[in-house]
Amino acid sequence: MEAAPTISAPPLPWAEVWGQPEALAQLQAAASDPAQLTHAWLITGPPGSGRSTLAYAFAAALIAEPGDEAAMRQVLAGTHPDLTALRTEQVIIRIDEARRLVERAYFAPSIGRYRVIVVEDADRMAERTSNVLLKALEEPPDRTIWVLCAPSDADLLPTIRSRVRTLRLREPDIADVARLISARSGVAPDIAEQSARHAQRHIGMAQRLATDDAARERRATTLRGVLEVRGVGDAVEVAGRIVAAATDDAKALGAERDEQERAALRRTLGIAEGAPVPPAVRGQLSALEDDQKRRATRSLRDGIDRVLTDLQSLFRDLLMVQFGNDAELINRELEPELRALAAAWTPSRTLAVVDRIAETRRNLEQNVAPTLALESMLVTVASGRIP
């Protein structure tokens, strides 16, 4: 195995920021010079580009005094009292969550230089929820900085966009992501390159694929299964398998965290292990369980959306083969199957499938039943027609 390349990291709090030198330079300058600092920022970039990582590094640089590494690490860990963060673990950001953020925004910083409000996945705010934030952005409290994260500025209302300074991140190259994954995890360069390619430059997903043999096998099995769909029966069977795998994956990722949260709440409430829950605090446990169920729903839908992203890459590759431009296939390992399908299908049929996958992703965002949505999409794969 080749030795993993050495990748130098900037000092705290920017040590985990990678591949965004222009954005890094702007935020470092703003954190050190009040004349370059604005009260609200929007960091945009494709999934896996490091939006959240950069947002928390910026928050740490704003809150902590220069050189105070202990305070910086506290911010990066999400435990500093002057950091308020909203991590979206549900399908949408609820309006009551937005109201709590706005309330916190009007508190003066307790021990740090600034109070920083970080909103991850700000694109998951409905219009009514976005309007709750609008007033705080229009009349910013002194020494409070907002940092919103979203895939694109087009995902937010124009009224929000007009009140923030937008920082657009670039999409890293596959080779760059592969080198990073190899350096971080020590996996073989060929596995790192394949994972970066299959993840379409999404750093977090590439890391998981590179270090999880089962995840790589599950992806390959799903794509081959879709290529073998020939009729309605196949569509129903493959859709069921996709949903079952995504459900199992979501449960595995969430089970340990759910149990830790329940145990922590019981300790906080003074309930001994194995003791019955007093009626007076059952509401708090029920509220936690409701939040965990909503998070599980989000995790399941995210998992299915990831499968649909993989399928988009598959049929994008098919179009590339059909038009004779196959130098940069995402799914190179499936080239023989793609060439066989390219000879049997017309490009218009492939485009119909690509459009259907995009429509299915939009439908899932509107809470359409995942199994039914996938079955309908796979019928289009089998027939070339939209049901």
Short mmCIF file of C-alpha atoms in Angstrom, two decimals:
data_model
loop_
_atom_site.label_atom_id
_atom_site.label_comp_id
_atom_site.label_asym_id
_atom_site.label_seq_id
_atom_site.Cartn_x
_atom_site.Cartn_y
_atom_site.Cartn_z
CA MET A 1 0.00 0.00 0.00
CA GLU A 2 1.27 3.45 -0.88
CA ALA A 3 1.95 5.77 2.02
CA ALA A 4 -0.93 8.16 2.66
CA PRO A 5 -0.06 11.72 1.63
CA THR A 6 0.53 14.33 4.29
CA ILE A 7 -2.00 17.17 4.28
CA SER A 8 -1.06 20.21 6.32
CA ALA A 9 -3.85 21.82 8.29
CA PRO A 10 -4.17 25.46 9.32
CA PRO A 11 -4.07 26.29 13.04
CA LEU A 12 -7.12 26.35 15.30
CA PRO A 13 -9.94 27.03 14.84
CA TRP A 14 -9.52 26.38 11.12
CA ALA A 15 -7.79 22.99 11.41
CA GLU A 16 -10.70 20.97 9.96
CA VAL A 17 -11.36 23.37 7.07
CA TRP A 18 -10.11 21.90 3.83
CA GLY A 19 -10.14 22.77 0.14
CA GLN A 20 -11.63 26.27 0.41
CA PRO A 21 -8.69 28.71 0.50
CA GLU A 22 -10.62 31.72 -0.84
CA ALA A 23 -13.47 31.33 1.67
CA LEU A 24 -11.01 30.64 4.47
CA ALA A 25 -9.09 33.85 3.73
CA GLN A 26 -12.29 35.95 3.70
CA LEU A 27 -13.54 34.61 7.02
CA GLN A 28 -10.15 34.86 8.71
CA ALA A 29 -9.96 38.49 7.65
CA ALA A 30 -13.51 39.21 8.86
CA ALA A 31 -12.86 37.55 12.23
CA SER A 32 -9.76 39.64 12.84
CA ASP A 33 -10.94 42.98 11.42
CA PRO A 34 -14.33 44.41 12.52
CA ALA A 35 -14.35 46.64 9.43
CA GLN A 36 -14.70 43.51 7.27
CA LEU A 37 -17.32 41.85 9.48
CA THR A 38 -21.01 41.90 8.68
CA HIS A 39 -23.83 40.83 10.98
CA ALA A 40 -25.18 37.99 8.81
CA TRP A 41 -23.48 35.48 6.51
CA LEU A 42 -24.72 32.79 4.15
CA ILE A 43 -22.28 29.99 3.31
CA THR A 44 -23.38 28.05 0.23
CA GLY A 45 -21.94 25.02 -1.47
CA PRO A 46 -22.82 21.51 -2.60
CA PRO A 47 -23.40 18.77 0.00
CA GLY A 48 -20.11 17.64 1.48
CA SER A 49 -18.24 20.82 0.58
CA GLY A 50 -17.69 21.71 4.23
CA ARG A 51 -20.30 24.42 4.84
CA SER A 52 -20.92 23.50 8.47
CA THR A 53 -17.25 22.90 9.24
CA LEU A 54 -16.41 26.38 7.97
CA ALA A 55 -19.36 27.93 9.85
CA TYR A 56 -18.25 26.53 13.22
CA ALA A 57 -14.62 27.47 12.60
CA PHE A 58 -15.76 31.04 11.88
CA ALA A 59 -17.90 31.01 15.03
CA ALA A 60 -14.93 29.89 17.10
CA ALA A 61 -12.73 32.63 15.64
CA LEU A 62 -15.39 35.24 16.45
CA ILE A 63 -16.24 34.09 19.96
CA ALA A 64 -12.80 33.21 21.34
CA GLU A 65 -10.02 35.66 21.97
CA PRO A 66 -7.07 35.15 19.59
CA GLY A 67 -4.91 32.31 20.91
CA ASP A 68 -7.53 31.02 23.37
CA GLU A 69 -7.53 27.43 22.12
CA ALA A 70 -9.63 26.14 25.01
CA ALA A 71 -12.50 28.46 24.10
CA MET A 72 -12.08 27.63 20.42
CA ARG A 73 -12.36 23.90 21.11
CA GLN A 74 -15.43 24.55 23.25
CA VAL A 75 -17.12 26.33 20.33
CA LEU A 76 -16.11 23.61 17.88
CA ALA A 77 -17.59 21.03 20.27
CA GLY A 78 -20.85 23.01 20.36
CA THR A 79 -20.74 23.60 24.11
CA HIS A 80 -19.76 27.26 24.38
CA PRO A 81 -22.49 29.43 25.99
CA ASP A 82 -22.16 32.10 23.29
CA LEU A 83 -22.82 29.67 20.45
CA THR A 84 -26.39 28.81 19.47
CA ALA A 85 -26.66 26.17 16.76
CA LEU A 86 -29.61 24.65 14.99
CA ARG A 87 -28.78 21.29 13.43
CA THR A 88 -31.64 20.12 11.29
CA GLU A 89 -32.50 16.53 12.16
CA GLN A 90 -36.05 16.63 10.91
CA VAL A 91 -37.64 17.08 7.51
CA ILE A 92 -38.02 20.86 8.03
CA ILE A 93 -36.99 23.50 10.55
CA ARG A 94 -40.03 24.15 12.73
CA ILE A 95 -41.25 27.66 13.39
CA ASP A 96 -40.90 27.25 17.17
CA GLU A 97 -37.22 26.40 16.68
CA ALA A 98 -36.75 29.59 14.66
CA ARG A 99 -38.46 31.64 17.36
CA ARG A 100 -36.11 30.26 20.01
CA LEU A 101 -33.13 31.19 17.83
CA VAL A 102 -34.36 34.76 17.51
CA GLU A 103 -34.82 35.00 21.29
CA ARG A 104 -31.25 33.83 21.83
CA ALA A 105 -29.97 36.32 19.26
CA TYR A 106 -30.97 39.22 21.52
CA PHE A 107 -28.87 37.98 24.46
CA ALA A 108 -25.52 39.74 24.88
CA PRO A 109 -22.47 37.47 24.74
CA SER A 110 -21.76 36.07 28.19
CA ILE A 111 -17.99 35.50 28.09
CA GLY A 112 -16.97 35.68 24.44
CA ARG A 113 -16.40 38.53 22.02
CA TYR A 114 -19.58 37.81 20.04
CA ARG A 115 -22.71 35.69 20.20
CA VAL A 116 -22.95 33.54 17.07
CA ILE A 117 -26.08 31.85 15.71
CA VAL A 118 -25.37 29.01 13.26
CA VAL A 119 -28.26 27.58 11.21
CA GLU A 120 -27.35 24.46 9.29
CA ASP A 121 -29.53 23.52 6.31
CA ALA A 122 -31.24 26.92 6.29
CA ASP A 123 -32.85 25.84 3.02
CA ARG A 124 -35.19 23.64 5.07
CA MET A 125 -37.13 26.64 6.35
CA ALA A 126 -40.61 27.18 4.99
CA GLU A 127 -41.54 30.77 4.06
CA ARG A 128 -43.40 31.36 7.33
CA THR A 129 -40.39 30.15 9.30
CA SER A 130 -37.98 32.28 7.26
CA ASN A 131 -40.05 35.35 8.05
CA VAL A 132 -39.48 34.75 11.77
CA LEU A 133 -35.74 35.20 11.18
CA LEU A 134 -36.22 38.19 8.93
CA LYS A 135 -36.74 40.77 11.68
CA ALA A 136 -33.61 39.68 13.54
CA LEU A 137 -31.66 40.04 10.29
CA GLU A 138 -33.23 43.43 9.55
CA GLU A 139 -32.47 44.82 13.02
CA PRO A 140 -29.38 42.92 14.14
CA PRO A 141 -28.55 43.02 17.84
CA ASP A 142 -25.17 44.41 18.77
CA ARG A 143 -22.38 41.79 18.82
CA THR A 144 -24.58 39.01 17.43
CA ILE A 145 -23.51 37.32 14.19
CA TRP A 146 -25.74 35.03 12.12
CA VAL A 147 -24.20 32.27 9.97
CA LEU A 148 -26.62 30.41 7.68
CA CYS A 149 -25.69 27.38 5.59
CA ALA A 150 -27.48 26.16 2.46
CA PRO A 151 -26.66 24.44 -0.85
CA SER A 152 -27.46 27.61 -2.82
CA ASP A 153 -28.57 31.16 -2.17
CA ALA A 154 -31.56 30.41 -4.44
CA ASP A 155 -32.82 28.06 -1.70
CA LEU A 156 -33.63 31.03 0.56
CA LEU A 157 -36.19 33.80 0.23
CA PRO A 158 -35.01 36.94 -1.61
CA THR A 159 -35.71 38.96 1.54
CA ILE A 160 -33.26 36.76 3.46
CA ARG A 161 -30.65 36.83 0.69
CA SER A 162 -30.71 40.63 0.58
CA ARG A 163 -29.70 40.84 4.25
CA VAL A 164 -26.75 38.45 4.30
CA ARG A 165 -23.27 38.38 2.84
CA THR A 166 -22.97 35.27 0.67
CA LEU A 167 -19.84 33.16 0.57
CA ARG A 168 -19.88 30.49 -2.15
CA LEU A 169 -17.73 27.40 -1.64
CA ARG A 170 -16.19 25.58 -4.57
CA GLU A 171 -16.71 21.92 -5.37
CA PRO A 172 -13.48 19.99 -4.73
CA ASP A 173 -11.92 17.75 -7.37
CA ILE A 174 -12.29 13.98 -7.04
CA ALA A 175 -8.52 13.61 -6.81
CA ASP A 176 -8.39 16.15 -3.98
CA VAL A 177 -11.14 14.39 -2.03
CA ALA A 178 -9.42 11.04 -2.58
CA ARG A 179 -6.13 12.37 -1.19
CA LEU A 180 -7.92 13.79 1.85
CA ILE A 181 -9.77 10.52 2.56
CA SER A 182 -6.61 8.48 2.13
CA ALA A 183 -4.70 10.78 4.49
CA ARG A 184 -7.45 10.80 7.12
CA SER A 185 -8.34 7.12 7.16
CA GLY A 186 -5.27 5.37 5.75
CA VAL A 187 -7.29 3.44 3.13
CA ALA A 188 -5.64 2.38 -0.12
CA PRO A 189 -5.54 5.14 -2.77
CA ASP A 190 -7.68 3.10 -5.19
CA ILE A 191 -10.44 2.68 -2.60
CA ALA A 192 -10.23 6.38 -1.72
CA GLU A 193 -10.49 7.35 -5.41
CA GLN A 194 -13.46 5.04 -6.02
CA SER A 195 -15.22 6.33 -2.91
CA ALA A 196 -14.65 9.98 -3.84
CA ARG A 197 -15.96 9.29 -7.33
CA HIS A 198 -19.03 7.37 -6.15
CA ALA A 199 -19.76 10.03 -3.52
CA GLN A 200 -19.53 12.70 -6.23
CA ARG A 201 -17.03 14.70 -4.15
CA HIS A 202 -19.16 14.62 -0.97
CA ILE A 203 -16.42 14.40 1.65
CA GLY A 204 -18.53 12.85 4.43
CA MET A 205 -20.08 10.23 2.14
CA ALA A 206 -16.70 9.45 0.58
CA GLN A 207 -15.27 8.88 4.06
CA ARG A 208 -18.07 6.47 4.90
CA LEU A 209 -17.79 4.52 1.64
CA ALA A 210 -14.02 4.27 1.99
CA THR A 211 -14.15 2.90 5.53
CA ASP A 212 -17.31 0.75 5.34
CA ASP A 213 -17.17 -2.33 3.13
CA ALA A 214 -20.89 -3.01 3.69
CA ALA A 215 -21.84 0.49 2.49
CA ARG A 216 -19.85 0.02 -0.72
CA GLU A 217 -21.41 -3.38 -1.33
CA ARG A 218 -24.91 -2.07 -0.59
CA ARG A 219 -24.47 0.72 -3.14
CA ALA A 220 -23.21 -1.65 -5.83
CA THR A 221 -26.04 -4.12 -5.19
CA THR A 222 -28.66 -1.37 -5.42
CA LEU A 223 -27.38 -0.02 -8.73
CA ARG A 224 -27.13 -3.47 -10.30
CA GLY A 225 -30.61 -4.27 -9.05
CA VAL A 226 -32.04 -1.17 -10.73
CA LEU A 227 -30.29 -2.03 -14.00
CA GLU A 228 -32.01 -5.43 -13.91
CA VAL A 229 -35.55 -4.05 -13.49
CA ARG A 230 -37.66 -5.30 -16.40
CA GLY A 231 -41.26 -5.02 -15.24
CA VAL A 232 -43.68 -3.94 -12.53
CA GLY A 233 -42.86 -6.97 -10.37
CA ASP A 234 -39.16 -6.14 -10.45
CA ALA A 235 -39.94 -2.49 -9.68
CA VAL A 236 -41.94 -3.42 -6.58
CA GLU A 237 -39.28 -5.84 -5.35
CA VAL A 238 -36.33 -3.48 -5.84
CA ALA A 239 -38.20 -0.53 -4.32
CA GLY A 240 -38.93 -2.64 -1.25
CA ARG A 241 -35.28 -3.63 -0.95
CA ILE A 242 -34.13 -0.02 -1.21
CA VAL A 243 -36.52 1.17 1.49
CA ALA A 244 -35.68 -1.79 3.75
CA ALA A 245 -31.93 -1.15 3.42
CA ALA A 246 -32.37 2.58 4.07
CA THR A 247 -34.57 1.82 7.09
CA ASP A 248 -32.03 -0.59 8.57
CA ASP A 249 -29.25 1.91 7.95
CA ALA A 250 -31.19 4.71 9.64
CA LYS A 251 -31.97 2.50 12.63
CA ALA A 252 -28.34 1.46 12.99
CA LEU A 253 -27.15 5.06 12.87
CA GLY A 254 -29.78 6.28 15.32
CA ALA A 255 -30.22 3.48 17.87
CA GLU A 256 -27.10 4.13 19.94
CA ARG A 257 -27.64 7.89 19.94
CA ASP A 258 -31.30 7.51 20.93
CA GLU A 259 -30.40 5.32 23.89
CA GLN A 260 -27.67 7.73 25.04
CA GLU A 261 -30.14 10.63 24.91
CA ARG A 262 -32.76 8.70 26.89
CA ALA A 263 -30.19 7.68 29.52
CA ALA A 264 -28.90 11.26 29.79
CA LEU A 265 -32.41 12.64 30.26
CA ARG A 266 -33.23 10.05 32.92
CA ARG A 267 -30.06 11.02 34.80
CA THR A 268 -30.94 14.71 34.52
CA LEU A 269 -34.42 13.98 35.90
CA GLY A 270 -32.95 11.89 38.72
CA ILE A 271 -34.56 8.61 37.60
CA ALA A 272 -32.51 5.58 38.59
CA GLU A 273 -31.74 2.85 36.05
CA GLY A 274 -34.73 0.50 35.77
CA ALA A 275 -36.96 2.68 37.95
CA PRO A 276 -40.45 3.65 36.72
CA VAL A 277 -40.90 7.11 35.22
CA PRO A 278 -42.89 9.43 37.53
CA PRO A 279 -46.05 10.83 35.90
CA ALA A 280 -44.82 14.39 36.38
CA VAL A 281 -41.90 13.94 33.94
CA ARG A 282 -43.40 11.54 31.42
CA GLY A 283 -44.12 14.48 29.13
CA GLN A 284 -40.41 15.27 28.84
CA LEU A 285 -39.57 11.69 27.88
CA SER A 286 -42.45 11.65 25.40
CA ALA A 287 -41.20 14.88 23.84
CA LEU A 288 -37.73 13.36 23.45
CA GLU A 289 -39.19 10.24 21.83
CA ASP A 290 -41.20 12.41 19.42
CA ASP A 291 -38.05 14.29 18.43
CA GLN A 292 -36.23 11.01 17.90
CA LYS A 293 -39.02 9.70 15.68
CA ARG A 294 -38.89 12.87 13.57
CA ARG A 295 -35.12 12.52 13.33
CA ALA A 296 -35.50 8.89 12.23
CA THR A 297 -37.91 9.99 9.50
CA ARG A 298 -35.40 12.58 8.31
CA SER A 299 -32.60 10.02 8.40
CA LEU A 300 -34.65 7.54 6.34
CA ARG A 301 -35.55 10.14 3.73
CA ASP A 302 -31.95 11.32 3.55
CA GLY A 303 -30.85 7.73 2.99
CA ILE A 304 -33.34 7.24 0.16
CA ASP A 305 -32.36 10.59 -1.33
CA ARG A 306 -28.75 9.38 -1.32
CA VAL A 307 -29.84 6.30 -3.30
CA LEU A 308 -31.63 8.54 -5.80
CA THR A 309 -28.48 10.66 -6.10
CA ASP A 310 -26.56 7.48 -6.91
CA LEU A 311 -29.18 6.54 -9.51
CA GLN A 312 -28.91 9.98 -11.10
CA SER A 313 -25.18 9.38 -11.45
CA LEU A 314 -25.86 5.98 -13.02
CA PHE A 315 -28.20 7.26 -15.72
CA ARG A 316 -26.02 10.33 -16.23
CA ASP A 317 -23.25 7.85 -17.05
CA LEU A 318 -25.60 6.07 -19.45
CA LEU A 319 -26.20 9.33 -21.30
CA MET A 320 -22.46 9.92 -21.48
CA VAL A 321 -21.97 6.49 -23.07
CA GLN A 322 -24.84 7.06 -25.49
CA PHE A 323 -23.29 10.33 -26.67
CA GLY A 324 -19.78 8.89 -26.85
CA ASN A 325 -18.38 11.00 -24.02
CA ASP A 326 -17.49 8.38 -21.45
CA ALA A 327 -14.06 9.56 -20.31
CA GLU A 328 -15.23 10.53 -16.80
CA LEU A 329 -17.83 7.97 -15.76
CA ILE A 330 -18.80 8.08 -12.10
CA ASN A 331 -19.64 4.37 -12.06
CA ARG A 332 -16.74 3.03 -14.11
CA GLU A 333 -17.14 -0.40 -12.56
CA LEU A 334 -20.49 -0.78 -14.37
CA GLU A 335 -19.24 0.22 -17.82
CA PRO A 336 -20.05 -3.17 -19.48
CA GLU A 337 -23.66 -3.04 -18.23
CA LEU A 338 -23.96 0.61 -19.27
CA ARG A 339 -22.71 -0.12 -22.78
CA ALA A 340 -25.21 -2.96 -23.15
CA LEU A 341 -28.05 -0.70 -21.99
CA ALA A 342 -26.87 2.14 -24.24
CA ALA A 343 -27.33 -0.13 -27.24
CA ALA A 344 -30.86 -1.07 -26.16
CA TRP A 345 -32.18 2.36 -25.09
CA THR A 346 -32.58 5.65 -26.88
CA PRO A 347 -31.19 8.83 -25.29
CA SER A 348 -34.75 10.17 -24.97
CA ARG A 349 -35.68 7.18 -22.80
CA THR A 350 -32.65 7.77 -20.59
CA LEU A 351 -33.58 11.45 -20.24
CA ALA A 352 -37.11 10.44 -19.22
CA VAL A 353 -35.65 8.31 -16.42
CA VAL A 354 -33.32 11.11 -15.29
CA ASP A 355 -36.27 13.50 -15.16
CA ARG A 356 -38.34 10.94 -13.25
CA ILE A 357 -35.62 10.50 -10.63
CA ALA A 358 -35.45 14.28 -10.12
CA GLU A 359 -39.24 14.40 -9.78
CA THR A 360 -39.12 11.56 -7.24
CA ARG A 361 -36.62 13.49 -5.13
CA ARG A 362 -38.95 16.50 -5.14
CA ASN A 363 -41.93 14.31 -4.24
CA LEU A 364 -40.08 12.86 -1.25
CA GLU A 365 -39.45 16.38 0.01
CA GLN A 366 -43.25 16.78 0.03
CA ASN A 367 -43.62 13.69 2.27
CA VAL A 368 -44.82 11.28 -0.42
CA ALA A 369 -44.65 7.66 0.80
CA PRO A 370 -41.09 6.49 -0.08
CA THR A 371 -42.04 2.99 -1.25
CA LEU A 372 -44.77 4.24 -3.59
CA ALA A 373 -42.51 6.98 -4.97
CA LEU A 374 -39.72 4.50 -5.69
CA GLU A 375 -42.07 1.95 -7.25
CA SER A 376 -43.45 4.59 -9.60
CA MET A 377 -39.96 5.75 -10.55
CA LEU A 378 -38.76 2.20 -11.20
CA VAL A 379 -41.75 1.50 -13.43
CA THR A 380 -40.41 4.32 -15.62
CA VAL A 381 -37.01 2.60 -15.62
CA ALA A 382 -38.66 -0.64 -16.76
CA SER A 383 -40.92 0.86 -19.41
CA GLY A 384 -39.42 4.21 -20.39
CA ARG A 385 -42.84 5.76 -19.78
CA ILE A 386 -44.05 7.95 -16.92
CA PRO A 387 -47.02 6.24 -15.20
#
